[in-house]
PDB file of C-alpha atoms in Angstrom:
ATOM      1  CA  UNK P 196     -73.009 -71.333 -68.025  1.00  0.00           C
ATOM      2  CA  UNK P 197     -73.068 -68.250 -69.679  1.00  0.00           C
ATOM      3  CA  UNK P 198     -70.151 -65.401 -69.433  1.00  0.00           C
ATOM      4  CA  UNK P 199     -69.823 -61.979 -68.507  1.00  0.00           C
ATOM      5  CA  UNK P 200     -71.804 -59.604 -70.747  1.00  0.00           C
ATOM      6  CA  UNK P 201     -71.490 -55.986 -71.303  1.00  0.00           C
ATOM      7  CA  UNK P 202     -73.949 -53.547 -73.393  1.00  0.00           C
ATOM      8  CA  UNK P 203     -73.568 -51.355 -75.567  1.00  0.00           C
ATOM      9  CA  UNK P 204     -70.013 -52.421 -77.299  1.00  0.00           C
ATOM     10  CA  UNK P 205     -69.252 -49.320 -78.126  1.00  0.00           C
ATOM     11  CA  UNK P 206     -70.760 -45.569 -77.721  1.00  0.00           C
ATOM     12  CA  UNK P 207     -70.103 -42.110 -78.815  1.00  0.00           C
ATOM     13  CA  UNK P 208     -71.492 -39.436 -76.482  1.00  0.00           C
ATOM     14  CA  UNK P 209     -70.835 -35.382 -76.307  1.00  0.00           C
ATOM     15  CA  UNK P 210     -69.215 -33.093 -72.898  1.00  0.00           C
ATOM     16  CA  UNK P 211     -72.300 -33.147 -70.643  1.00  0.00           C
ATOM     17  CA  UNK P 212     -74.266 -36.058 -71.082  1.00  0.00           C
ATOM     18  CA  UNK P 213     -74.967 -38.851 -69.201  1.00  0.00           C
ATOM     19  CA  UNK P 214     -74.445 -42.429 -69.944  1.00  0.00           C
ATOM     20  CA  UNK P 215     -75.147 -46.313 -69.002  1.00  0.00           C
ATOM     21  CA  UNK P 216     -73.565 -49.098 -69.463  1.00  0.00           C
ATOM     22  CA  UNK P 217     -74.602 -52.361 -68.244  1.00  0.00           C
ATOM     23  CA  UNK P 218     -73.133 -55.598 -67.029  1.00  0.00           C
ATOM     24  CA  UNK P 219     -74.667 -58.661 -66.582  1.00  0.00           C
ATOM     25  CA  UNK P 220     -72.691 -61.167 -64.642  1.00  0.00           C
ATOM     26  CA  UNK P 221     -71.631 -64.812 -65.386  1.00  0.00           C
ATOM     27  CA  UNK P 222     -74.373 -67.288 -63.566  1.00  0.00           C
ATOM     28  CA  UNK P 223     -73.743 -67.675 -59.756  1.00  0.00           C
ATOM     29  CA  UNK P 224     -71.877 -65.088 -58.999  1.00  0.00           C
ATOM     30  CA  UNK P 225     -72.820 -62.327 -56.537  1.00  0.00           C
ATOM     31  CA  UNK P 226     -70.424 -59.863 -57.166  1.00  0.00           C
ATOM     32  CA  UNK P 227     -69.684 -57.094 -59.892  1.00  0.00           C
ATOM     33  CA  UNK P 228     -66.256 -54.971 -60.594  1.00  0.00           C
ATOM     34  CA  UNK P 229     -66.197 -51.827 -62.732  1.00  0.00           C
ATOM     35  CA  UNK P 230     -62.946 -50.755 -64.077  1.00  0.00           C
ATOM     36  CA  UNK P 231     -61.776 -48.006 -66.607  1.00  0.00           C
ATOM     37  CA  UNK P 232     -59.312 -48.471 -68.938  1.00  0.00           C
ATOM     38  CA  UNK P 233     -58.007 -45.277 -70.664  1.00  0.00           C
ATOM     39  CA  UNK P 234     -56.022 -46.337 -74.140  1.00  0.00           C
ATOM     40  CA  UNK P 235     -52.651 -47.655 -72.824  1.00  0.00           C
ATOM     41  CA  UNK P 236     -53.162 -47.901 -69.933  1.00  0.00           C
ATOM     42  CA  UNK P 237     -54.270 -50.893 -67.261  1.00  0.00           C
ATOM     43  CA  UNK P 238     -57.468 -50.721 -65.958  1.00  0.00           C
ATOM     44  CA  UNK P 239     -58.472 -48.480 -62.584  1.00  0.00           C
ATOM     45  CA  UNK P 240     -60.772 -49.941 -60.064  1.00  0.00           C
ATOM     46  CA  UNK P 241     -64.004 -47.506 -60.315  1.00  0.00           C
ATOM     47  CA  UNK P 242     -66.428 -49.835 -57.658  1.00  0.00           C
ATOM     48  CA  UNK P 243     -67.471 -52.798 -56.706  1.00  0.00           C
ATOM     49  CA  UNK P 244     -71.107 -53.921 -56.213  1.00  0.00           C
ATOM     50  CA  UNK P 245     -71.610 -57.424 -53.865  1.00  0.00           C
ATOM     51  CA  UNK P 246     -75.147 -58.231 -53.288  1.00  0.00           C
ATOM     52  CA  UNK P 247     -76.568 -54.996 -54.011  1.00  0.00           C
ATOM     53  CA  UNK P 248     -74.267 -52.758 -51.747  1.00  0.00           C
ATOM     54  CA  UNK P 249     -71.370 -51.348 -52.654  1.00  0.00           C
ATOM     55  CA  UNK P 250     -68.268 -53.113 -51.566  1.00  0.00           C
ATOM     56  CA  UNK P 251     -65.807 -50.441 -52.159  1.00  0.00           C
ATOM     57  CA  UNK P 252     -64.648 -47.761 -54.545  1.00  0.00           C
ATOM     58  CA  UNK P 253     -61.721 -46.235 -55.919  1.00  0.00           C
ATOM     59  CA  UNK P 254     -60.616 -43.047 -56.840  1.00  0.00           C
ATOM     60  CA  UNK P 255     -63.456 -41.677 -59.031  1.00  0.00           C
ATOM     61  CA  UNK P 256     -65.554 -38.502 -58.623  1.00  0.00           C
ATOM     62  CA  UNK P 257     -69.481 -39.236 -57.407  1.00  0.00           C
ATOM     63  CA  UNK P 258     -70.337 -38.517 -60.864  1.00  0.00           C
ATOM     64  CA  UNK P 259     -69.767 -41.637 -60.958  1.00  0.00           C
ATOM     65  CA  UNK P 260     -72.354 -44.365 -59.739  1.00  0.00           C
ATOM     66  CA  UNK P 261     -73.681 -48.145 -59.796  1.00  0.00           C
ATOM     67  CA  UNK P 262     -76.224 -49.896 -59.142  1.00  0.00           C
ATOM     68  CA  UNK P 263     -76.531 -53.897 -58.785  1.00  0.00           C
ATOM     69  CA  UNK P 264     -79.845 -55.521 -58.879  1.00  0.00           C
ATOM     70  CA  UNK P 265     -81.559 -58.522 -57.441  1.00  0.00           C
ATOM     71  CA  UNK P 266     -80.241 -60.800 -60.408  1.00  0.00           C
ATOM     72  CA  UNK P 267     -76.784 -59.384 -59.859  1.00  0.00           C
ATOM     73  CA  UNK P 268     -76.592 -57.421 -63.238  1.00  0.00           C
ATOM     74  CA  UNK P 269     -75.061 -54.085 -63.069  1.00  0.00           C
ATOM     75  CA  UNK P 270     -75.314 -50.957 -64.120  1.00  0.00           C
ATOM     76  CA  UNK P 271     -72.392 -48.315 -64.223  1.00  0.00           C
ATOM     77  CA  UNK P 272     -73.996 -44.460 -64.837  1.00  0.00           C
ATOM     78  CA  UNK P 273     -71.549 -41.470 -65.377  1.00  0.00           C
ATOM     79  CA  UNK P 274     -73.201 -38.154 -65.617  1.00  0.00           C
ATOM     80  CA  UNK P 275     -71.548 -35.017 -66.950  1.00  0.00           C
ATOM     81  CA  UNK P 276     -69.374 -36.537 -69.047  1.00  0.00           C
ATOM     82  CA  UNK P 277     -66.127 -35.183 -69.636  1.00  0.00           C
ATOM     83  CA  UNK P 278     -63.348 -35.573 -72.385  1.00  0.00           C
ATOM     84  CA  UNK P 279     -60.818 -37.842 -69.929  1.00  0.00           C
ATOM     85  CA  UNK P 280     -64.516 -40.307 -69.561  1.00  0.00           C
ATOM     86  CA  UNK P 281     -63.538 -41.227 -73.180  1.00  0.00           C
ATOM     87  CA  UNK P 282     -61.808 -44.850 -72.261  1.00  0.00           C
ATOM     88  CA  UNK P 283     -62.970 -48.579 -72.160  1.00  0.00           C
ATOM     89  CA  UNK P 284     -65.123 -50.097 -69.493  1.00  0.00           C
ATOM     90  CA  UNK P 285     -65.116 -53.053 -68.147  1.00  0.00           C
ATOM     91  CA  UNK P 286     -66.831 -54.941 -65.564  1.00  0.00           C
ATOM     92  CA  UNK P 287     -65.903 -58.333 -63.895  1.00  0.00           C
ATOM     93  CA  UNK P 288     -67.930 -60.447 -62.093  1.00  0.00           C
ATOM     94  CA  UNK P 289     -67.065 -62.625 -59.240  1.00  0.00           C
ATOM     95  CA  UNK P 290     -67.997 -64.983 -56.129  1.00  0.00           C
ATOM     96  CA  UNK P 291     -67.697 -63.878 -52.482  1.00  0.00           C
ATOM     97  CA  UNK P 292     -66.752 -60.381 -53.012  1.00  0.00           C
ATOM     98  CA  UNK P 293     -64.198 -60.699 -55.559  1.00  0.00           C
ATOM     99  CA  UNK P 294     -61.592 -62.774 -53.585  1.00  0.00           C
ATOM    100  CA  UNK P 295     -62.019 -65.359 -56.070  1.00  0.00           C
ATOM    101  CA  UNK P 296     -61.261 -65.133 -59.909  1.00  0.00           C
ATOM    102  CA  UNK P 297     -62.871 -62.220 -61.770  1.00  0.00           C
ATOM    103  CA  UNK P 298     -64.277 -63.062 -64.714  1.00  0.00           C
ATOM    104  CA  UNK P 299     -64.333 -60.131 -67.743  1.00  0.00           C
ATOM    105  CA  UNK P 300     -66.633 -58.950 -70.114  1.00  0.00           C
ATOM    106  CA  UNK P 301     -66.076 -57.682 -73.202  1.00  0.00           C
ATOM    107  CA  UNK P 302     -65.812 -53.816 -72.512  1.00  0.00           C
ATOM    108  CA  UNK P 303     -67.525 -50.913 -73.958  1.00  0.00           C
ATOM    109  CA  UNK P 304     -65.502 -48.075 -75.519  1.00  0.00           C
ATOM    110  CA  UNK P 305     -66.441 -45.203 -74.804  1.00  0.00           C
ATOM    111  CA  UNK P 306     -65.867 -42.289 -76.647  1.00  0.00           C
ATOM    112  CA  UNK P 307     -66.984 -38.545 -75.399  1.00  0.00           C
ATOM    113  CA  UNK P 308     -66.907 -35.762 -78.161  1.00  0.00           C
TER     114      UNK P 308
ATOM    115  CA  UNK A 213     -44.011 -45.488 -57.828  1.00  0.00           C
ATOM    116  CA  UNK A 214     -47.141 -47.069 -58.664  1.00  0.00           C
ATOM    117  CA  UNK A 215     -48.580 -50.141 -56.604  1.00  0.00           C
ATOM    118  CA  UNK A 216     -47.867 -52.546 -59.571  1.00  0.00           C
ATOM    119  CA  UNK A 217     -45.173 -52.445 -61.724  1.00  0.00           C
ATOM    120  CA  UNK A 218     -44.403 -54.963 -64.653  1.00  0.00           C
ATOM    121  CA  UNK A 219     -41.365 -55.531 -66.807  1.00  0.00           C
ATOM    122  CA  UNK A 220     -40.536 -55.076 -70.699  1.00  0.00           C
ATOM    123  CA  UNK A 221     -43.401 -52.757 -71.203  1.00  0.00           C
ATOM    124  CA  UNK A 222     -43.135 -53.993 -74.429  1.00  0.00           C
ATOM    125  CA  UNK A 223     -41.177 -57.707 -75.828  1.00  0.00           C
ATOM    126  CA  UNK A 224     -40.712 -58.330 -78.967  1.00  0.00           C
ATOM    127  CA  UNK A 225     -39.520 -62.328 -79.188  1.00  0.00           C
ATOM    128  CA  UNK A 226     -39.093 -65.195 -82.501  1.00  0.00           C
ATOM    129  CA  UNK A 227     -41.804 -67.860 -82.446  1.00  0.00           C
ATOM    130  CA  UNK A 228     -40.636 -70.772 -80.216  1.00  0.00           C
ATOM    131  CA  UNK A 229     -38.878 -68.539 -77.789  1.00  0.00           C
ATOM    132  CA  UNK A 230     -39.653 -68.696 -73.861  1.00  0.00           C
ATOM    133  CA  UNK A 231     -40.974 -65.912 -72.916  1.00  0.00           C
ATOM    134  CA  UNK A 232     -41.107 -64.208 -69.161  1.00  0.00           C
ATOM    135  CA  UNK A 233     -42.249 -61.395 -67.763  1.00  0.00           C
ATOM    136  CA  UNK A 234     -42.249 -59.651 -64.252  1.00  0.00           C
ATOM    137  CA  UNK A 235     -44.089 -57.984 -61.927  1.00  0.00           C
ATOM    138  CA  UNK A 236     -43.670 -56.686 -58.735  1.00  0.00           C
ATOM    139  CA  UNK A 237     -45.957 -55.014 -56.210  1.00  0.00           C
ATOM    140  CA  UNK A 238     -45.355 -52.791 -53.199  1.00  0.00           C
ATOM    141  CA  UNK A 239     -48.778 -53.467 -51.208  1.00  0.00           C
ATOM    142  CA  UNK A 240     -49.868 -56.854 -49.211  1.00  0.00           C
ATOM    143  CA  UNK A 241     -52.204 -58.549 -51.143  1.00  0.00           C
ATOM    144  CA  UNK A 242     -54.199 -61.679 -50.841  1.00  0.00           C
ATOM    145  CA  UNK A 243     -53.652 -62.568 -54.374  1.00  0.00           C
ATOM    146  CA  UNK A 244     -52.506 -61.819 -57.591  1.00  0.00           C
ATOM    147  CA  UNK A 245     -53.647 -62.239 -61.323  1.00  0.00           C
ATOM    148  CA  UNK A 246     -52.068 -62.444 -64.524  1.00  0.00           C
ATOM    149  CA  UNK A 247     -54.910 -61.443 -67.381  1.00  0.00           C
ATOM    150  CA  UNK A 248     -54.271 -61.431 -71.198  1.00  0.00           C
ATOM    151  CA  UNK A 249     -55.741 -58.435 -73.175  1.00  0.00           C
ATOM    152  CA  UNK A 250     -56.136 -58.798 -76.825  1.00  0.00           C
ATOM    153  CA  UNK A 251     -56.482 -56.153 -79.248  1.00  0.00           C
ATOM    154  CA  UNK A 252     -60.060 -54.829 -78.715  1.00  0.00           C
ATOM    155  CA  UNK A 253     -60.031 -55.167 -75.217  1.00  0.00           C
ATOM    156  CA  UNK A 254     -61.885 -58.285 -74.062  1.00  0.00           C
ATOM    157  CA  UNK A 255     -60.095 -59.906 -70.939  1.00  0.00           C
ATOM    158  CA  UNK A 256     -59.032 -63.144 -70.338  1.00  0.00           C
ATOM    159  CA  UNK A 257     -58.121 -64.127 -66.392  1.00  0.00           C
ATOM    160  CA  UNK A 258     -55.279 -66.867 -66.804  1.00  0.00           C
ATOM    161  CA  UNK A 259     -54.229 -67.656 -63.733  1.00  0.00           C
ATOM    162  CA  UNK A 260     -54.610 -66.625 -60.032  1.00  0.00           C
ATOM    163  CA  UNK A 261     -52.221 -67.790 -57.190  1.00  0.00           C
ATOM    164  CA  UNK A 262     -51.125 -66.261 -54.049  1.00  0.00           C
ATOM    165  CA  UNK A 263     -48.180 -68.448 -53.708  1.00  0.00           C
ATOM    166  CA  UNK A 264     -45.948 -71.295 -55.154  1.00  0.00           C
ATOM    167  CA  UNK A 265     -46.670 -71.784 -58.983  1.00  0.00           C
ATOM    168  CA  UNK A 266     -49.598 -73.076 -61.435  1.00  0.00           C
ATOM    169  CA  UNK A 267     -48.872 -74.062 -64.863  1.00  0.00           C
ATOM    170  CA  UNK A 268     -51.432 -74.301 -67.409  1.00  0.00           C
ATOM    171  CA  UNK A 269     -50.527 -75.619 -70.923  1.00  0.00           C
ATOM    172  CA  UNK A 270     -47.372 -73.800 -72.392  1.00  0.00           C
ATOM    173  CA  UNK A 271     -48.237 -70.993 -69.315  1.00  0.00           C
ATOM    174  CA  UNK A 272     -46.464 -71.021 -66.159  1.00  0.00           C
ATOM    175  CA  UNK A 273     -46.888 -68.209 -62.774  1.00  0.00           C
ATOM    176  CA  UNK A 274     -44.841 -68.268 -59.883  1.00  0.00           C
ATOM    177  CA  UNK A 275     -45.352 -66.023 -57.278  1.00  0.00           C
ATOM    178  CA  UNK A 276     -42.490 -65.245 -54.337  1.00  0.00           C
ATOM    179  CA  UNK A 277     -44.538 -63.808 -51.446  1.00  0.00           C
ATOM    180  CA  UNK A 278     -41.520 -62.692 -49.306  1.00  0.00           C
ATOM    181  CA  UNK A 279     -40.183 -60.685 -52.240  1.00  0.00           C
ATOM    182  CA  UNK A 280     -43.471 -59.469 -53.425  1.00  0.00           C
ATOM    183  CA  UNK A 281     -42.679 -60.476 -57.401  1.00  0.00           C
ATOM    184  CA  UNK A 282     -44.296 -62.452 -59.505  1.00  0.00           C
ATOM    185  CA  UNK A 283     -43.230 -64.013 -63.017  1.00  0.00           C
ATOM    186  CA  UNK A 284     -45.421 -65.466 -66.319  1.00  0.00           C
ATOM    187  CA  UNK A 285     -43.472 -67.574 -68.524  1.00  0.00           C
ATOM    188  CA  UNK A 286     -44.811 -69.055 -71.903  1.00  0.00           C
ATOM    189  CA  UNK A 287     -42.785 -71.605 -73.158  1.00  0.00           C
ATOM    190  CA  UNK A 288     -42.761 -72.521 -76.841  1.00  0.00           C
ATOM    191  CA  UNK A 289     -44.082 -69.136 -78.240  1.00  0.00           C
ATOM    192  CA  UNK A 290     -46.221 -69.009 -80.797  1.00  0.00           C
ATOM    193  CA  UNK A 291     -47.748 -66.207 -82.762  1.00  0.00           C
ATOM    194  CA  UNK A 292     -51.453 -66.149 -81.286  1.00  0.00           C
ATOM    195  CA  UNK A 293     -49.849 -65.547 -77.868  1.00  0.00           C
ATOM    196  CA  UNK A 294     -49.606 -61.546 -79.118  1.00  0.00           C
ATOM    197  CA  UNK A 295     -51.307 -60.217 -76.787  1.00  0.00           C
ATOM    198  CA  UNK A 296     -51.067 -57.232 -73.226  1.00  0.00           C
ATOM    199  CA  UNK A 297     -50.426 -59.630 -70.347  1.00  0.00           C
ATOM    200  CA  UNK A 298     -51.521 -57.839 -67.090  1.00  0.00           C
ATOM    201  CA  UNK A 299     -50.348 -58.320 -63.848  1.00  0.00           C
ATOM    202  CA  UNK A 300     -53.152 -57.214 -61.122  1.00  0.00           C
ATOM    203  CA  UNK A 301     -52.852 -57.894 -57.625  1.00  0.00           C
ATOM    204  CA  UNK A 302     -55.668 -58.247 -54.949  1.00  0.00           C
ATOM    205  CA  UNK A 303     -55.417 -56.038 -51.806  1.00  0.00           C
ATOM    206  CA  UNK A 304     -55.831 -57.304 -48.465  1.00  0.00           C
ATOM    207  CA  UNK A 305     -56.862 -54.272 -46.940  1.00  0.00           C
ATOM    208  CA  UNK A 306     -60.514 -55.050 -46.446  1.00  0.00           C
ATOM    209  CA  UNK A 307     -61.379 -53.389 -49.958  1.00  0.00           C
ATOM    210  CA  UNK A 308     -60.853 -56.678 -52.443  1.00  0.00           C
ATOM    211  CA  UNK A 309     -60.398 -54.439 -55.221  1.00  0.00           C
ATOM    212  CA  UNK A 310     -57.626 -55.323 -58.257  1.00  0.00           C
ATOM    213  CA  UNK A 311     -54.805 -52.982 -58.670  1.00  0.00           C
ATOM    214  CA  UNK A 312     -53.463 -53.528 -62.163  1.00  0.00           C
ATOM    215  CA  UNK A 313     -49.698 -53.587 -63.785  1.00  0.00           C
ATOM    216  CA  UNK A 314     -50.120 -51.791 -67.047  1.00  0.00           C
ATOM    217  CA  UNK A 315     -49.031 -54.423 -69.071  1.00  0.00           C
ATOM    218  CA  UNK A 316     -46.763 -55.906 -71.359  1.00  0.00           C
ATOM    219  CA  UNK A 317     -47.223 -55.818 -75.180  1.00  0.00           C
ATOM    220  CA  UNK A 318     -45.747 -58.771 -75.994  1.00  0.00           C
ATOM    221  CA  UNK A 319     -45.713 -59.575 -80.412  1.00  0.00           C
ATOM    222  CA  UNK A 320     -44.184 -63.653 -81.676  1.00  0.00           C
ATOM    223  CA  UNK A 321     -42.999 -63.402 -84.718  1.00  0.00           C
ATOM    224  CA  UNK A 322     -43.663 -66.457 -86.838  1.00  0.00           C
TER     225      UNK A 322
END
């Protein structure tokens, strides 16, 4: 069974671009969690993907957006980035909509210029 | 006031000590989580319960539901147990997103 894996580990961008990270989830589950973590503090809920639909989202502007596809990977896209953007991100994936235990990747650090 | 709040931000404790830390949460919630973070971010879920207590190894959560608190104890502490333990609870609003603590930085000393 493989884990949670997240891609690229780590990425410097400048104000105004666009990046993607991507998730791929642990085998069997359906669902996929995208937090933020800026540096000391706990993570913030961004969205959650369950079988290709979003299943909710937090407080983030629509700059920021998903997309979950057939084999349940993930991708997390934030366009015009912004100085705050700089923070880790990590995605979780899960069973049944994430009422069952979340399982983390690795993170990638993000780090806007 | 924050949804989640834990308790020492930070502990500082001798190898062999027990260890506890608290968290308590303001919203109903179908669950809650305690997660380790080590340095470099990766995540580690180590328990969820949403009542009574689990214990796994020298690790032991109890959750009071009534009271809406929480506690992770570690008993024997040992160095590699350095670590950000995060509370995050589960909502049970219809949205099952995780609403996180912000941690404790807890350091062993050998």
């Amino acid at each position: 069974e493989t884990g949670v894996t997240q891609s690229p580990t780590h990425l410097i961008k400048t104000r105004g671009q666009q990046v993607t990270l991507r998730c791929s989830s642990q085998s069997g589950h359906n669902t996929v969690s995208w937090y933020q973590q800026a540096l000391g503090q706990g993570p913030q809920f961004i969205f959650q993907y369950y079988r290709e639909e979003e299943n909710g989202r937090g407080n983030f502007p629509p700059r920021f957006s998903g997309l979950q596809f057939p084999n349940y990977s993930s991708e997390l896209n934030v366009n015009a980035l912004e100085l705050d953007d700089s923070a880790l991100y990590l995605c979780a994936s899960s069973r049944a909509g994430g009422v069952e235990t979340q399982y983390f990747g690795p993170g990638t650090r993000l780090l806007v210029l | 006031k924050n949804e989640v709040e834990q308790s020492p931000q930070n502990l500082t404790a001798q190898e062999g000590e027990f260890i506890t830390i608290n968290c308590s949460y303001s919203v109903g919630i179908s669950a809650l989580h305690w997660l380790q973070q080590h340095p470099g971010g990766g995540i580690v879920s180590l328990f969820m319960l949403s009542s009574g207590k689990k214990k796994h190894g020298r690790l032991i959560a109890t959750i009071n539901i009534q009271e809406k608190h929480s506690s992770l104890h570690i008993t024997a502490s040992h160095p590699r147990d350095s670590a950000v333990y995060i509370c995050a609870v589960l909502s049970n609003f219809g949205n099952e997103k995780l609403t996180f603590g912000t941690g404790t930085r807890l350091t062993i000393i050998p």
